[in-house]
XYZ file of C-alpha atoms in Angstrom:
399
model
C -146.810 32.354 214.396
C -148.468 35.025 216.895
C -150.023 38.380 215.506
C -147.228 40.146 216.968
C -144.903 38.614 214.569
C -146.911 38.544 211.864
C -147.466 42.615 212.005
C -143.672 43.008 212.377
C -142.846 41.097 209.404
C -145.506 42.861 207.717
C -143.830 45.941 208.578
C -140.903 44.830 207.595
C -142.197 43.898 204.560
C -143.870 47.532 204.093
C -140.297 49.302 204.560
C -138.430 47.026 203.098
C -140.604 47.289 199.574
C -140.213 51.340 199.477
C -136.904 51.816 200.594
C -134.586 50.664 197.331
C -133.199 52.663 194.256
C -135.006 55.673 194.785
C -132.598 56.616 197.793
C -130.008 56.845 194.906
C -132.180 59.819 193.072
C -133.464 61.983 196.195
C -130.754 63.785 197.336
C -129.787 64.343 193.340
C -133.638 65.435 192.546
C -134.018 67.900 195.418
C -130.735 69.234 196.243
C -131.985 72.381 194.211
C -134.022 72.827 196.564
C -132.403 72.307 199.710
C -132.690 69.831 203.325
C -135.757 71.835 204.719
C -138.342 71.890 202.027
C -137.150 68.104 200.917
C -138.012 67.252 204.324
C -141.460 68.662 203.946
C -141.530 67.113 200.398
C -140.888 63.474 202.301
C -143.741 64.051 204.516
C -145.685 65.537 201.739
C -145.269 62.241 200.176
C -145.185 59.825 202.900
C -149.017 61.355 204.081
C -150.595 60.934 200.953
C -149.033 57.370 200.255
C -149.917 56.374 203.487
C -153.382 57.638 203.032
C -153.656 55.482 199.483
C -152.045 52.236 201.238
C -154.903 52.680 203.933
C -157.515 52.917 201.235
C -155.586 49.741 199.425
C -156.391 48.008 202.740
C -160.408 48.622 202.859
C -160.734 47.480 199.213
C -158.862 44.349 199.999
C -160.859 43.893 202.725
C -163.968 43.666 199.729
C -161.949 41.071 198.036
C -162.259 37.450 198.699
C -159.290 35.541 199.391
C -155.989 36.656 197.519
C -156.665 39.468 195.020
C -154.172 42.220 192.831
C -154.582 45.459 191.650
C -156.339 44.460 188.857
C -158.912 42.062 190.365
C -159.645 45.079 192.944
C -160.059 47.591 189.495
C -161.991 44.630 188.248
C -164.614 43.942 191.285
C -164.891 48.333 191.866
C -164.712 50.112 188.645
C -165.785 46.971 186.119
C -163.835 46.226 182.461
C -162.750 49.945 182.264
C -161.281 50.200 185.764
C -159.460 46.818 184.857
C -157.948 48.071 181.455
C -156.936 50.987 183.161
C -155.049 49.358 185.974
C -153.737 46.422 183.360
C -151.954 49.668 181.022
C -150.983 51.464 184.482
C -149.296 48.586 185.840
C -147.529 47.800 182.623
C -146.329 51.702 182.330
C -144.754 51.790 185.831
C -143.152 48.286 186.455
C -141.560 48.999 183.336
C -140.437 52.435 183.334
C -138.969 51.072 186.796
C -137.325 48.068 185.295
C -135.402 50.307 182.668
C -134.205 52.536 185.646
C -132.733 50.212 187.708
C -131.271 48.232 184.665
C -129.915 51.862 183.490
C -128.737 52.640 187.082
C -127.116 49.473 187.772
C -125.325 49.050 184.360
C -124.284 52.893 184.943
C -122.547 51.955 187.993
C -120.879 48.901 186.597
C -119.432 50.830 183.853
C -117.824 53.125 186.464
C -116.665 50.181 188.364
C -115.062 48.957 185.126
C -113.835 52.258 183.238
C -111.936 50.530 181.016
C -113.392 47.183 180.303
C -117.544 48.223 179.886
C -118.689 51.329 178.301
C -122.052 52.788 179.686
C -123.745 51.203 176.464
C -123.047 47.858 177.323
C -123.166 48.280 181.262
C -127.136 47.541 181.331
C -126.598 44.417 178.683
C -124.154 42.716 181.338
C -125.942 43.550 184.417
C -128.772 41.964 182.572
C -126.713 38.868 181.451
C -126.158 38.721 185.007
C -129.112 38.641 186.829
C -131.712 37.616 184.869
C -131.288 34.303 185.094
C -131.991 34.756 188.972
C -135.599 36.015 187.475
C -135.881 33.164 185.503
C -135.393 30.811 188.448
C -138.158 31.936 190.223
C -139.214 33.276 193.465
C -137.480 30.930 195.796
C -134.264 31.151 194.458
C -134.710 35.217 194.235
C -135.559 34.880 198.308
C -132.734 33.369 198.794
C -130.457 35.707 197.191
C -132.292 38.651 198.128
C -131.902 38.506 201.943
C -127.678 38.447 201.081
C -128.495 41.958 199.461
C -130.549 43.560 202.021
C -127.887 43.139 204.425
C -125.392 43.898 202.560
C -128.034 47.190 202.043
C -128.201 47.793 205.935
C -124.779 46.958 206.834
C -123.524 49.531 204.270
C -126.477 51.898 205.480
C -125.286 52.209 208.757
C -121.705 52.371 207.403
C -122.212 55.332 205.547
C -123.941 56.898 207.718
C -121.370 56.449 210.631
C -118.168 57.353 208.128
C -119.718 59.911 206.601
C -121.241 62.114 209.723
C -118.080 64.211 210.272
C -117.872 65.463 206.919
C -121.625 66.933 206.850
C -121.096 70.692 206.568
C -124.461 72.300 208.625
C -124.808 75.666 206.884
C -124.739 73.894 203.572
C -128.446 72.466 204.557
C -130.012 76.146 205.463
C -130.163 76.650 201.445
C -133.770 76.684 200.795
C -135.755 77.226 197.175
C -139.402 76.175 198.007
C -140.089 76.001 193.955
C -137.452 74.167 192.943
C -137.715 71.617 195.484
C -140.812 70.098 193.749
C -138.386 69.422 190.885
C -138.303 66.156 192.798
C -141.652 65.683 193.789
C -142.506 62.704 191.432
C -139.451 60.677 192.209
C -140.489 61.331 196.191
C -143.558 59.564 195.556
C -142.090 56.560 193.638
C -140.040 56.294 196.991
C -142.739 55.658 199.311
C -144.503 53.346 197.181
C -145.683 49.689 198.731
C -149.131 49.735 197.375
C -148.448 46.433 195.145
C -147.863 44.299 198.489
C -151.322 45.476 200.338
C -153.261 42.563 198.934
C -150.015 39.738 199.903
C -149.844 41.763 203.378
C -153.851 41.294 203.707
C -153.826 37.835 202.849
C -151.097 37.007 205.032
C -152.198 38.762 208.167
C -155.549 36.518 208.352
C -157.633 39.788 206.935
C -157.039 41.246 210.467
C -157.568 44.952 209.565
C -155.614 46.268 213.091
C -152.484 44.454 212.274
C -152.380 45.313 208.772
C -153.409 49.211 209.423
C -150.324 49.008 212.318
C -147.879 47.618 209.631
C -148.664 50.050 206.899
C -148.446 53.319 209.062
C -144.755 52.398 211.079
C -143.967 50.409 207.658
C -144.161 53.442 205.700
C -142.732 55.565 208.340
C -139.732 54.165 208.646
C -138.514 55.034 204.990
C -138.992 58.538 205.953
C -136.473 58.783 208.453
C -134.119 56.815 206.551
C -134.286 59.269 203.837
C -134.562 62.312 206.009
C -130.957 61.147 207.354
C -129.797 59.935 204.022
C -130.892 63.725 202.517
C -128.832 65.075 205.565
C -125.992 63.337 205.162
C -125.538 63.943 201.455
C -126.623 67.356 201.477
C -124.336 68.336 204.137
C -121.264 66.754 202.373
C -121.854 67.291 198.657
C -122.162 71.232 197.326
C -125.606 71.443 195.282
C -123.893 74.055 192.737
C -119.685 74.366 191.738
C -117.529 71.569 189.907
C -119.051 67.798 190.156
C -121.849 69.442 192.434
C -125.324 67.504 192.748
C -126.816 70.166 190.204
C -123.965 68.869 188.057
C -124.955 65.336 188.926
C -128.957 65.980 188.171
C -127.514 67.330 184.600
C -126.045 64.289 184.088
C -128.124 61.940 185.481
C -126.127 60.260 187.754
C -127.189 58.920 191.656
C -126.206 60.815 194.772
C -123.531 58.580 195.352
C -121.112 59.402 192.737
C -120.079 62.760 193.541
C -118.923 61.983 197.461
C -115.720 61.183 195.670
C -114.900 64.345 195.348
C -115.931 65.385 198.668
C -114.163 63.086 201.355
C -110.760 62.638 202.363
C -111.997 59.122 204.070
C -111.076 56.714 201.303
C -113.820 54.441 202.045
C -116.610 56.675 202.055
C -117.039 56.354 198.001
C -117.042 52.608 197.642
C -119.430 51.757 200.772
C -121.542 54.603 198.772
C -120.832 52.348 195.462
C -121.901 49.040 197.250
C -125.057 50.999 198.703
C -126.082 52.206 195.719
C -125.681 48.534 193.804
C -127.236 46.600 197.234
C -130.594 49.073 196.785
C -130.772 48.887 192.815
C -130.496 45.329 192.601
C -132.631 44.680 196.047
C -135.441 46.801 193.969
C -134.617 45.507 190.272
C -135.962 42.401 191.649
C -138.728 42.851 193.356
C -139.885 44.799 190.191
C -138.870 42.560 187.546
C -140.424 39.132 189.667
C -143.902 41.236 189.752
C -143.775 42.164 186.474
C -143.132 38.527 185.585
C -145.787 37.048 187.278
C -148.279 39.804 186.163
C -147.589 39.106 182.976
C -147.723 35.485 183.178
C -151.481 35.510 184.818
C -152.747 38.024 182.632
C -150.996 36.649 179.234
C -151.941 32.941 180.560
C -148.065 31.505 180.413
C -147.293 28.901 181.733
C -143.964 28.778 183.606
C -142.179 26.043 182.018
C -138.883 26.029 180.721
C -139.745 27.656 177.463
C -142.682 30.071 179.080
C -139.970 31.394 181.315
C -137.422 32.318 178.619
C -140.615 33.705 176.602
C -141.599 36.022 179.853
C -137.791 37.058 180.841
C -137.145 37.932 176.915
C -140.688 40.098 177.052
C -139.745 41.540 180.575
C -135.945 42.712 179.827
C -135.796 43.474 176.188
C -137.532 46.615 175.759
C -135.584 48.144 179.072
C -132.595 46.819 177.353
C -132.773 48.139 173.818
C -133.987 51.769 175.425
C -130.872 51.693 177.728
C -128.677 50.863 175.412
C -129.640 53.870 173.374
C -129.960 55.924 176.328
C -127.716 54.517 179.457
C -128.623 57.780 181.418
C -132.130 57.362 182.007
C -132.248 56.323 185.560
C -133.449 59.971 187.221
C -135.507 60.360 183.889
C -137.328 56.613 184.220
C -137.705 56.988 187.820
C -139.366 60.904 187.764
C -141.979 59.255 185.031
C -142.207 56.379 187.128
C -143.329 58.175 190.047
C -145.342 61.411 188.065
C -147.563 59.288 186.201
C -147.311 55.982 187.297
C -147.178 56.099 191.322
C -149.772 59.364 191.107
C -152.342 57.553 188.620
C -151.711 53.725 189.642
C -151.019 54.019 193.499
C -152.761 57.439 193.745
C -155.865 58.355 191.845
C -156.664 54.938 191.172
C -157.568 53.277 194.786
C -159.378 56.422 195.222
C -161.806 55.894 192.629
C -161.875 52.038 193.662
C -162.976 53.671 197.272
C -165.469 56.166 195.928
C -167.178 53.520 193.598
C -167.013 50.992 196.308
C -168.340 52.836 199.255
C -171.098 55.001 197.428
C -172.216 53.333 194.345
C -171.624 49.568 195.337
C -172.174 49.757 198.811
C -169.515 47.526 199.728
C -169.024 46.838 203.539
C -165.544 46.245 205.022
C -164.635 46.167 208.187
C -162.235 48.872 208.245
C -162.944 52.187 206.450
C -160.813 55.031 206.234
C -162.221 57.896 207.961
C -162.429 61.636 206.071
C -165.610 60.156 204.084
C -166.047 61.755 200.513
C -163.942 65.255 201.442
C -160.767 63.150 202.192
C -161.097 61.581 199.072
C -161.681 64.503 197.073
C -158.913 66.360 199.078
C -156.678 63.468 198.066
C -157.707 63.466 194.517
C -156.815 67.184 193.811
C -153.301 66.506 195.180
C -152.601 63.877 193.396
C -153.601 65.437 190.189
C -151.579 68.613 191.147
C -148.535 65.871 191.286
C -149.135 65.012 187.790
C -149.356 68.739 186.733
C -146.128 69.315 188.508
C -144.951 66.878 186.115
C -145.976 67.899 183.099
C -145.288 71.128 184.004
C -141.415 69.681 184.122
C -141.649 67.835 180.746
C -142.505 70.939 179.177
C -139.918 72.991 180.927
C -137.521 70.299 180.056
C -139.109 70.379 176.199
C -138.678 74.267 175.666
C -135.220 74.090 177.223
């Protein structure tokens, strides 16, 4: 296969990793604060992200052969930097496996009004597809490329049945504060970080190729959402009677208040299938990395009884805390990104950088360029991302 290929499927691969559930939350998240400053929140995002991803590429680039998060905290920042990483990993993979288990047995449940209750929605999506996790990767492939389709193919749908509804004056509403109510789920939204190390390894270490793929990889998502944002925004009132403030109250996607909002009767249910095609298209990319994470670092081996042992560790505790809670996909997905994507995929490669570059001395052959200033730059916005939210949880805690 040519590079030219190669750096195509990479950037396939780049898009295709970030664009997924968290389509379902933006327009929800920062309809407070209106199209405009969620556009700048997208690029916000989308230029630190692609900063980190850059800086994931000159580590791997230290790394011989195939390496992980982990071995990268490992080789950088030594047994501390590799029990942070091992707890940060573990934090966000799972806070995103209980939102798209949440999400997707929400959506069931409204699918099926009167045969699941939003209690038992996440058990039977579960029942469902985990046994596609337990197969393994190949059979996961397989399935998967069905779903992104069917994700494109409804993309494009919407987007062409829903364009004469948008209303233009409802996206001048602007509220610069509020908008970084959705700050933290912005970030989980760009993130690809994970897939550096596979996109490294399988472009031959060729640092052009794999800087090429990350920036249009990561690019792309942007303009998806930017149109997505646009679309619902301009259809769906933020405040009023089944509004999108009424939906980030309740916790439901962007998706389920266009029924209210369209006189074209198949608006709603291409929305429904989007929403399902993203969820699941991201529930398992999450769940099979979790899975194999967890059966290198707990040393499992994937037999039979090893794979029942890892599926039963991956989806119980999602299960039992949706089951409790069915309404924690927005609320999963804003930790998800606030502490996990800003610490794991944020703060984190930057140290790895720092230590690397000026205490190691590593050499790569691609470096980022902004030397110690970019990094510090970097680090103080990613830190005011995690005081943004904890500044929310508090809000949220005195309310």
């Amino acid at each position: 296969m040519n590079g030219k290929n190669k750096t195509i499927k990479g950037t396939l691969l780049i898009a295709g990793t970030s664009i997924g559930g968290g389509m379902l939350a933006l327009p929800v998240e920062l309809s407070l604060g209106g199209f405009i400053p969620s556009v700048f929140i997208y690029l916000f995002c989308w230029g630190l992200m692609a900063c980190t991803g850059l800086l994931f590429l000159e580590i791997s680039m230290w790394m011989n052969g195939e390496s992980n998060i982990i071995s990268m905290a490992k080789k950088t920042l030594g047994k501390p930097g590799e029990l942070f990483a091992w707890f940060l990993y573990l934090f966000q993979f799972y806070l995103l496996t209980l939102a798209y288990i949440s999400g997707c047995g929400t959506l069931i449940a409204q699918v099926l009004p009167n045969l699941v209750s939003e209690n038992w929605g996440p058990l039977l999506f579960v029942l469902l597809f985990s046994p596609i996790i337990y197969c393994g990767t190949k059979l996961v492939g397989r399935i998967n490329v069905f779903f992104v389709i069917g994700l494109a193919i409804c993309y494009f749908s919407f987007v062409y049945l829903g364009l004469p509804y948008v209303n233009t004056e409802m996206l001048t509403q602007r509220d610069w504060t509020l908008s970084l109510i959705g700050l933290p789920i912005a970030f989980t939204s760009f993130a690809y970080q994970g897939t550096i190390p596979t996109l490294v390894h399988y472009l031959d270490h060729n640092p052009r190729q794999a800087r090429i793929a990350i920036i249009i990889g990561s690019s792309l998502p942007f303009f998806a959402y930017v149109i997505w944002q646009a679309l619902i925004l301009g259809i769906v009132p933020t405040y009023g009677p089944n509004g999108l403030a009424e939906a980030f109250a309740n916790g439901d996607n962007a998706v389920y208040p266009l029924r209210f909002f369209t006189g074209n009767p198949y608006v709603y249910p291409i929305g429904q299938f989007f929403a399902f095609f993203a969820m699941v298209t991201s529930f398992f990319g999450v769940t099979l990395g979790l899975q194999d994470f967890l059966a290198d670092g707990l040393r499992i081996k994937k037999t039979p009884q090893g794979r029942l042992l890892l599926a039963t560790i991956v989806f119980l505790p999602p299960l039992i805390a949706s089951y409790f809670n069915p309404k924690l996909f927005l609320t999963a997905l804003g930790y998800a990104g606030g502490f996990g994507c800003a610490l794991l995929l944020g703060l984190l490669p930057i140290l790895m950088a720092w230590s690397g570059r000026y205490i190691l001395k590593l050499e790569s052959p691609y470096s980022l360029k902004g030397g110690r200033f970019l990094l510090i730059l970097l680090g103080i916005l990613f830190l005011f991302e995690v005081a943004v939210q904890i500044s929310l949880l508090v809000i949220n805690y005195q309310v």
